[in-house]
Short mmCIF file of C-alpha atoms in Angstrom, two decimals:
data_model
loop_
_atom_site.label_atom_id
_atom_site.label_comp_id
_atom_site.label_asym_id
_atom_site.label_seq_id
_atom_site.Cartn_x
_atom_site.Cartn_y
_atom_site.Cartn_z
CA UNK A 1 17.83 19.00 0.22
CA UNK A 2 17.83 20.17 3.91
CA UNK A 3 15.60 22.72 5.62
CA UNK A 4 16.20 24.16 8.91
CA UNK A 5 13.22 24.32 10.81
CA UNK A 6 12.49 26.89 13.62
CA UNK A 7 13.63 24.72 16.51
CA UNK A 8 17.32 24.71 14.55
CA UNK A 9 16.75 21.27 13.92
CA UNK A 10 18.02 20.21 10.06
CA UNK A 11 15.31 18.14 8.19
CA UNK A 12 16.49 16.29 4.94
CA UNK A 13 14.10 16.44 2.37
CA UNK A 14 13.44 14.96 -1.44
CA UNK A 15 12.51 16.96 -4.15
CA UNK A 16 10.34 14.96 -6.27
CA UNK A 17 9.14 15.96 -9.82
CA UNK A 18 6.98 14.46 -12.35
CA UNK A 19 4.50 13.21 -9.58
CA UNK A 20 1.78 14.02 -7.96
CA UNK A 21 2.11 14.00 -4.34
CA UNK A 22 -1.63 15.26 -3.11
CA UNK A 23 -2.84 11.70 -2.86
CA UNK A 24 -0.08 10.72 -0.91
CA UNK A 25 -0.37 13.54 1.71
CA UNK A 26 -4.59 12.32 1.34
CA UNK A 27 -2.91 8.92 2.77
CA UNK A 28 -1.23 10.46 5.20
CA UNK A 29 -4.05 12.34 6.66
CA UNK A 30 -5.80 9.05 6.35
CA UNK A 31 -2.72 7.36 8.34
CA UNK A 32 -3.46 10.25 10.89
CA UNK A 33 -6.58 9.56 11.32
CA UNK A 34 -6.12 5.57 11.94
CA UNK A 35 -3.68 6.54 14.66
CA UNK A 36 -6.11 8.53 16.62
CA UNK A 37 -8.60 5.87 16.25
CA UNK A 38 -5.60 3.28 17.66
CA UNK A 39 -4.60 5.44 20.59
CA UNK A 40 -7.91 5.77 21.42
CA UNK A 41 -8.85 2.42 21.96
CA UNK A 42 -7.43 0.03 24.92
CA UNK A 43 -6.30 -3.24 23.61
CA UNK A 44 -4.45 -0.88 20.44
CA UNK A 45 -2.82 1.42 22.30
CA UNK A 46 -1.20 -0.56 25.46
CA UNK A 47 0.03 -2.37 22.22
CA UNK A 48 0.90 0.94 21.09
CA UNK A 49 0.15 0.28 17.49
CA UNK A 50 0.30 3.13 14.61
CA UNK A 51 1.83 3.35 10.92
CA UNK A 52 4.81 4.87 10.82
CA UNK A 53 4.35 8.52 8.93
CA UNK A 54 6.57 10.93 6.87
CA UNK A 55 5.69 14.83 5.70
CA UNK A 56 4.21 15.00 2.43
CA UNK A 57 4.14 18.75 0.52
CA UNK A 58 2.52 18.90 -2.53
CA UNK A 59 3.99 22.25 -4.38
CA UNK A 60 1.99 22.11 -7.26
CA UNK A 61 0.19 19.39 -9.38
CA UNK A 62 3.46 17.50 -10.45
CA UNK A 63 5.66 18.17 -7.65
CA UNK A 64 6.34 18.57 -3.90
CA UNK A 65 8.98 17.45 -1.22
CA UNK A 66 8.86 14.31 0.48
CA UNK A 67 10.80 14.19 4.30
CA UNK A 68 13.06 11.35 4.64
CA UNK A 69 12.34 8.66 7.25
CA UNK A 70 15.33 8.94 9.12
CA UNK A 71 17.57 5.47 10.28
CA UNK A 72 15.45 3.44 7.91
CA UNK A 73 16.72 1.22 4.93
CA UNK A 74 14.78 -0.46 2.60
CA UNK A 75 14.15 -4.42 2.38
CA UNK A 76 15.71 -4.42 -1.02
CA UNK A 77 19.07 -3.05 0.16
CA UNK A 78 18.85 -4.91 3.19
CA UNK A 79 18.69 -8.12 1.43
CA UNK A 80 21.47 -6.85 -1.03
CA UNK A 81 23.86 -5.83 1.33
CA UNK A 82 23.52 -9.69 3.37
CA UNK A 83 23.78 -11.56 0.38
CA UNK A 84 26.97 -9.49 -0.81
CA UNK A 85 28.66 -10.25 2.47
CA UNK A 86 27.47 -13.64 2.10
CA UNK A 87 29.00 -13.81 -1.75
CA UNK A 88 25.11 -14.67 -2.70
CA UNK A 89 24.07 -13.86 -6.03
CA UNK A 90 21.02 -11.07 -5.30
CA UNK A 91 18.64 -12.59 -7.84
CA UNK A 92 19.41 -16.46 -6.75
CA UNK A 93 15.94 -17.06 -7.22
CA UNK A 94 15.37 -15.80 -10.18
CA UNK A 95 18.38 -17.65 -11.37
CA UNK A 96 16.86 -20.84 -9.84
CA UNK A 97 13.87 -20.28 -11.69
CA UNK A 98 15.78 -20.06 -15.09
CA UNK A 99 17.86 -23.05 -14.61
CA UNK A 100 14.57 -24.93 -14.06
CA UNK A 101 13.04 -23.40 -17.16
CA UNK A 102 15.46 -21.74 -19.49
CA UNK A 103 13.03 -20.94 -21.85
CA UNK A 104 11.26 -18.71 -19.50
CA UNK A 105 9.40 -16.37 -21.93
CA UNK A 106 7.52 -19.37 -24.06
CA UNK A 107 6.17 -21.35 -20.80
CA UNK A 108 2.17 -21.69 -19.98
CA UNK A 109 1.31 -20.32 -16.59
CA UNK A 110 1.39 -23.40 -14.93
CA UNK A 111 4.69 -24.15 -16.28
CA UNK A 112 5.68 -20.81 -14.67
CA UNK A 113 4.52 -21.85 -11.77
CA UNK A 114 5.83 -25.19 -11.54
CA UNK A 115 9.41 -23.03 -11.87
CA UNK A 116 8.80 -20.49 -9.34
CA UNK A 117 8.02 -23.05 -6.98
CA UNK A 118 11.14 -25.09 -7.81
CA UNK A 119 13.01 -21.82 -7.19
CA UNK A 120 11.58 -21.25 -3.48
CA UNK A 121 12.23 -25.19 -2.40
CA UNK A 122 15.87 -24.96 -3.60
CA UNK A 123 16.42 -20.73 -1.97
CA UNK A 124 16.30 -20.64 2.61
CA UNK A 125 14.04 -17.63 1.78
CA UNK A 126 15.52 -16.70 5.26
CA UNK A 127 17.48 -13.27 4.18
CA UNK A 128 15.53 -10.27 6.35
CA UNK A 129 15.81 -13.01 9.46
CA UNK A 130 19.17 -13.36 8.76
CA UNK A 131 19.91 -9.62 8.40
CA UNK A 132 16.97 -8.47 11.58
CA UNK A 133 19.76 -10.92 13.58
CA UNK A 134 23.01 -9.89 13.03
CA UNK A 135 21.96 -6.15 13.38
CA UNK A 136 20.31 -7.04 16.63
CA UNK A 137 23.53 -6.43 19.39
CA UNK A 138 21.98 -8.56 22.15
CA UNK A 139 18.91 -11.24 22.31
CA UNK A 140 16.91 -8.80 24.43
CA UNK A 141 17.31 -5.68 21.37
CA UNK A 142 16.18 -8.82 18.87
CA UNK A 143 13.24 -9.99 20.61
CA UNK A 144 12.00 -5.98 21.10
CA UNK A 145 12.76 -5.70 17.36
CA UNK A 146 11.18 -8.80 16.26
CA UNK A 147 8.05 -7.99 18.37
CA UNK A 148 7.61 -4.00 16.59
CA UNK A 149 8.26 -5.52 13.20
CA UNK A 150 5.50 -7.98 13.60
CA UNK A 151 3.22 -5.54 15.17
CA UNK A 152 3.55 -2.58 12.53
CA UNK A 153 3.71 -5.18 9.79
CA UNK A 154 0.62 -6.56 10.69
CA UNK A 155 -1.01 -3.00 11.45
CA UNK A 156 0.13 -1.63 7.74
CA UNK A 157 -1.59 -4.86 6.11
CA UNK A 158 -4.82 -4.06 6.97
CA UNK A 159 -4.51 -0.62 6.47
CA UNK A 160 -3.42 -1.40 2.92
CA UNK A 161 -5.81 -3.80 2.59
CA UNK A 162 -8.61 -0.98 3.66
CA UNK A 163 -7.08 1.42 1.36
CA UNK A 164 -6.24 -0.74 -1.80
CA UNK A 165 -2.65 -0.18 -1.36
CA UNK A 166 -0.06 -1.77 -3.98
CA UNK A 167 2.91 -1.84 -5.63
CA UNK A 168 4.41 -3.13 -2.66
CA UNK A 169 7.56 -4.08 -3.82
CA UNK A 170 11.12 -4.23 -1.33
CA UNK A 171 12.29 -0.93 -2.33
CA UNK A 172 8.93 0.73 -1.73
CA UNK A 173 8.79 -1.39 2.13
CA UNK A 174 11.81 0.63 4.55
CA UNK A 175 12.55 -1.15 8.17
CA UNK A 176 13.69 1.47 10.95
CA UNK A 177 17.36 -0.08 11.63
CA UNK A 178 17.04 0.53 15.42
CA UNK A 179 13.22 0.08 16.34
CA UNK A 180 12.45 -2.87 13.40
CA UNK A 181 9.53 -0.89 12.77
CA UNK A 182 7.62 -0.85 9.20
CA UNK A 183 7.82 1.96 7.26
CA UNK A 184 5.90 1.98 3.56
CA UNK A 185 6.67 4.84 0.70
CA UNK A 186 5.79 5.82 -2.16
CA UNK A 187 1.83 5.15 -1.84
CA UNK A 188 0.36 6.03 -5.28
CA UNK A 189 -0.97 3.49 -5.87
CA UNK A 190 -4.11 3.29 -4.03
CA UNK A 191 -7.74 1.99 -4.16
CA UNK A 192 -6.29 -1.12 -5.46
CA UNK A 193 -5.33 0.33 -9.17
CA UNK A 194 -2.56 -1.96 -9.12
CA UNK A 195 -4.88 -5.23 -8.96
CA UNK A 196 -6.94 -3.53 -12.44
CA UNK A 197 -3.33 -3.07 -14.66
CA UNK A 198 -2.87 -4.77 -17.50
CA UNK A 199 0.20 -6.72 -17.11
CA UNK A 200 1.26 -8.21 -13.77
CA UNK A 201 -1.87 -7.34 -11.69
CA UNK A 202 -1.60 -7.29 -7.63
CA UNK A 203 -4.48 -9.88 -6.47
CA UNK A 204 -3.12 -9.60 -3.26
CA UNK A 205 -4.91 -7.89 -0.99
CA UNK A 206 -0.87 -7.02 0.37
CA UNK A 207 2.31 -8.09 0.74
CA UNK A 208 3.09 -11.19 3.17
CA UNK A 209 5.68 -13.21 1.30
CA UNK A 210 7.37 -16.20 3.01
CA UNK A 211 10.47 -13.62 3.46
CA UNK A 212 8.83 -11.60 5.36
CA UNK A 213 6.69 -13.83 7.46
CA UNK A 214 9.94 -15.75 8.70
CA UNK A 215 11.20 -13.35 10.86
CA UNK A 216 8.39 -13.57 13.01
CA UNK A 217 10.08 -16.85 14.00
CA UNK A 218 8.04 -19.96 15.72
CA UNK A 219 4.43 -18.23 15.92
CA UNK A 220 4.56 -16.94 12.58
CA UNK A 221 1.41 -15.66 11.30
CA UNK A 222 -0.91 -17.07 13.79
CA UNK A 223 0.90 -14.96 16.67
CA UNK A 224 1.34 -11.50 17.87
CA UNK A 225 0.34 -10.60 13.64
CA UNK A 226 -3.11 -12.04 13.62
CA UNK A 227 -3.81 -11.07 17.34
CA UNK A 228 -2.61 -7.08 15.94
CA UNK A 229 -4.97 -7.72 12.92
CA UNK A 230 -8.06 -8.33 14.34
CA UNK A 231 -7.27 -5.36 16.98
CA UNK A 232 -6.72 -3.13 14.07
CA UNK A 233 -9.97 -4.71 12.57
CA UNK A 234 -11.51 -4.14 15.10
CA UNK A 235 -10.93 -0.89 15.26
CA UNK A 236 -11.23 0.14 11.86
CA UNK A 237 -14.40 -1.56 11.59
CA UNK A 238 -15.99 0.47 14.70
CA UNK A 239 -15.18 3.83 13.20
CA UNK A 240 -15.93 3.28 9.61
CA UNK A 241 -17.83 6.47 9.27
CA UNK A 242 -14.81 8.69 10.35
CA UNK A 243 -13.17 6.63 8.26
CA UNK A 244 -15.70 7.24 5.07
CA UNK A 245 -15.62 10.96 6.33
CA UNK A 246 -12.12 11.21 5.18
CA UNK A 247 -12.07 8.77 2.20
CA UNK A 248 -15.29 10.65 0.62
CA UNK A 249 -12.67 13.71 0.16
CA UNK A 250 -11.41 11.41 -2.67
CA UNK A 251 -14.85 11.77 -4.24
CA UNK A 252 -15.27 15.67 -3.89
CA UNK A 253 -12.23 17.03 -4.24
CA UNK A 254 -11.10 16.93 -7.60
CA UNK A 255 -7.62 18.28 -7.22
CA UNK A 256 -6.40 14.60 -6.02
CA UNK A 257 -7.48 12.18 -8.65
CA UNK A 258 -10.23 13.10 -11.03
CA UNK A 259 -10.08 14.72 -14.34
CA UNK A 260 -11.04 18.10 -15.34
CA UNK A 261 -13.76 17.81 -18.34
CA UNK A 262 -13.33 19.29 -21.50
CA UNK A 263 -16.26 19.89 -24.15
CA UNK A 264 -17.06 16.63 -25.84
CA UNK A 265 -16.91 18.06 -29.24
CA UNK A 266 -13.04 19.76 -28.30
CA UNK A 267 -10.40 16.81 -29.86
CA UNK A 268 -7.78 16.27 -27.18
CA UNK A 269 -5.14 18.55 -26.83
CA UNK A 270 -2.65 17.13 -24.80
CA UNK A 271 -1.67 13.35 -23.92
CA UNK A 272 -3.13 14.00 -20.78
CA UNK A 273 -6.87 14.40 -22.49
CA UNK A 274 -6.58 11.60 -24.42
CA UNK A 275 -6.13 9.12 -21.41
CA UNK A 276 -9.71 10.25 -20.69
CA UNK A 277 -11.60 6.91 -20.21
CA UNK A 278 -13.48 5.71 -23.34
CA UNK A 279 -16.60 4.95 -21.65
CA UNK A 280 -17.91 7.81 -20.58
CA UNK A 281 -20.69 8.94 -23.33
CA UNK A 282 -20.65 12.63 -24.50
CA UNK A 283 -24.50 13.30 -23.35
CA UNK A 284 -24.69 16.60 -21.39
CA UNK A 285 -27.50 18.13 -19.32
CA UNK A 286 -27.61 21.14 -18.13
CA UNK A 287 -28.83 22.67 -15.01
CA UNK A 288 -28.86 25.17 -12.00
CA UNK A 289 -25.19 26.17 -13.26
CA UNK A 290 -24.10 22.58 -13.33
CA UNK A 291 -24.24 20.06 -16.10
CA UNK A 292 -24.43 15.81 -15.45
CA UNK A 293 -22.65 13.82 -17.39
CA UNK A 294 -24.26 10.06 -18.17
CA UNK A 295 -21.84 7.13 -18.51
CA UNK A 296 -22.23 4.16 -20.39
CA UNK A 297 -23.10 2.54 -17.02
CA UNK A 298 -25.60 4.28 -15.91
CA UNK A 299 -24.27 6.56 -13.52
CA UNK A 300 -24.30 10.75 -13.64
CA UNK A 301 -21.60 13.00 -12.81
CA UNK A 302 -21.94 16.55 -11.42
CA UNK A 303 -20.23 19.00 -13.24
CA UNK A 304 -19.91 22.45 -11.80
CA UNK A 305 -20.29 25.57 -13.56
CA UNK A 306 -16.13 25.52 -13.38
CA UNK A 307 -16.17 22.29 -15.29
CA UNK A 308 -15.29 19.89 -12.12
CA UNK A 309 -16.32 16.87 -11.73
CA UNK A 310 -17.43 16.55 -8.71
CA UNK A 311 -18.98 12.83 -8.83
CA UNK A 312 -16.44 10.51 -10.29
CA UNK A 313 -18.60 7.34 -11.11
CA UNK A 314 -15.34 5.48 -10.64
CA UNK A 315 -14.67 7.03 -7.13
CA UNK A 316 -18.40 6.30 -5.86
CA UNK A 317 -17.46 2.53 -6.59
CA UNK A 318 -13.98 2.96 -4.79
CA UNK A 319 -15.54 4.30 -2.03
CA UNK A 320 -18.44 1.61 -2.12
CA UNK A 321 -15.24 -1.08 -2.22
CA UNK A 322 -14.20 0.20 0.82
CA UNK A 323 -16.91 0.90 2.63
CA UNK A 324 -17.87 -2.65 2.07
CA UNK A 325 -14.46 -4.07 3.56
CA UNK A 326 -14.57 -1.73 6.82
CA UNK A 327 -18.53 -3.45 7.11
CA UNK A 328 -17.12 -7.33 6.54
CA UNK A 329 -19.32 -7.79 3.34
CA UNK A 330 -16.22 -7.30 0.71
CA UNK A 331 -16.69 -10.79 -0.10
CA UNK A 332 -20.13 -11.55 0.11
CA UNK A 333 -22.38 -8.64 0.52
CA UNK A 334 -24.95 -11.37 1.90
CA UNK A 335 -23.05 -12.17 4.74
CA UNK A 336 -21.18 -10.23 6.87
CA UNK A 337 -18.13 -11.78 8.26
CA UNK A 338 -16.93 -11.50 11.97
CA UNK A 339 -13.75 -9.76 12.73
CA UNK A 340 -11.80 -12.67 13.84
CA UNK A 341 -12.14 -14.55 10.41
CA UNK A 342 -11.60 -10.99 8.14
CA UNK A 343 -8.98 -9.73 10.25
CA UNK A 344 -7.19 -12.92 10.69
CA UNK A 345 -6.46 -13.28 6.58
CA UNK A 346 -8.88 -16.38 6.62
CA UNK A 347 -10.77 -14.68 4.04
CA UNK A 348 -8.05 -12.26 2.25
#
């Protein structure tokens, strides 16, 4: 759909349904916030470094409009649309794989792995360098491209490593046609829900596959992207607690991700209540006009006289994740490492 806005400029929107879009415009604001704190600081802005941003409008609790990124494609098509012009098959390497190991679905993980890695040795891997190249019209728009690629690439991988970020696959990664610049949609999955799924967990803290690391050319990773890590780091690190401000909204505000309690006693009355986690107990207390509710764990949620809950036991320990990476003790909360070696992907 388009809008007109009131400087009679025409804005193409989506209309999405069946989602929930207030986390996403919570990422935003977060995004927001990380570009202040970049513009802010020397070495960040003469780089100027930011995350590429898009209008998010929540109209109600499964539904809201989503502004289009304009001149941006996504890696998926990207690669399509090369290897069609190139007569490649689009899933070569997934037809390497089963040529290796046609009986795919009765292999060990190893096994698996033995194919997969057959597949990348006999595939250039080379696609979005390939494709960043040809749409480049001189060396000089290339090396500019190149250069903003790496930079907001590098910026969005710590930023999604802050926030949890996953399902980072190359429909849900865009690249600005004319600047090379990184754009990421469709950010639902936050606070690194994707790493806790049943089947095909991220472990990743993100995305930096050999296809995307090639077009940085001869300095690959230890260039201009781990140089723009630890300044974004850096940064983030030094403002944690504007950083926390924001994330602790997660916490309080129930309208974004936490459930509204029912009575223990009530069965379920809707799919939606029965997704309620097991392992919270059905102990109440009751209080000042607010009740606490004791999980198996230990901890106590604050329920308001509305029936909110207002202190998601599961939010305290994302924010406690996070708060941990932005301090350098994610990995060992007895030592705290240095910039250089967390923001350089030594560690992650």
């Amino acid at each position: 759909m388009f809008i007109y806005g009131s400087n009679g400029v025409k804005y193409k929107f989506l209309l999405k349904g069946r989602e929930d879009l207030r986390q996403d415009e919570r990422v935003m604001q977060l995004f927001g916030l990380i570009n202040s704190l970049l513009s802010r600081d020397t070495e960040t802005a003469r780089r100027s470094l930011a995350i590429e941003r898009f209008p998010v409008i929540p109209l109600s609790s499964n539904s809201g409009l989503i502004g289009f990124y304009p001149g941006c494609i996504s890696f998926h098509h990207l690669i399509f649309n090369l290897r069609q012009r190139l007569n490649r098959p689009s899933t070569l390497e997934q037809r390497m794989a089963l040529q290796f190991s046609p009986n795919w679905d009765t292999l060990t993980t190893m096994q698996k792995v033995e194919s997969f890695e057959y597949a990348l040795s006999n595939t250039p891997g080379n696609d979005l360098q390939r494709a960043m190249w040809y749409k480049s019209p001189n060396a000089e728009v290339w090396l500019e491209r190149r250069t903003d690629y790496t930079r907001s690439l590098a910026v969005m991988s710590i930023a999604g490593y802050i926030l949890g970020l996953g399902d980072r696959h190359p429909s849900n990664i865009l690249i600005h046609e004319r600047t090379g610049k990184v754009v990421h949609i469709d950010l639902g999955d936050c606070f690194e829900m994707a790493a806790h799924r049943e089947k095909f967990p991220e472990k990743v803290p993100f995305r930096l596959t050999r296809m995307l690391i090639m077009p940085m050319e001869v300095s690959s990773i230890e260039g201009i992207f781990k140089h723009t890590a630890n300044h974004t780091m850096r940064v983030l690190r030094a403002n944690r607690d504007s950083l926390m401000a924001v994330l602790e909204a997660f916490v309080f505000d129930p309208l974004v991700s936490w459930l509204l309690f029912q009575e223990p006693e009530a069965a379920p009355s809707s799919d939606h209540d029965k997704k309620r986690p097991d392992r919270f107990s059905s102990s109440y207390s009751s209080g000042g006009g607010s009740e606490s509710l004791r999980t198996d764990d230990g901890y106590v949620n604050i329920i308001d006289d509305k029936g909110w809950q207002t202190g998601n036991p599961k939010a305290r320990a994302i924010v406690k994740r996070i708060y941990d990476k932005l301090s350098g003790t994610d990995f060992n909360p007895d030592e705290q490492l240095k910039v250089s070696k967390q923001g350089s992907g030594e560690e992650l």
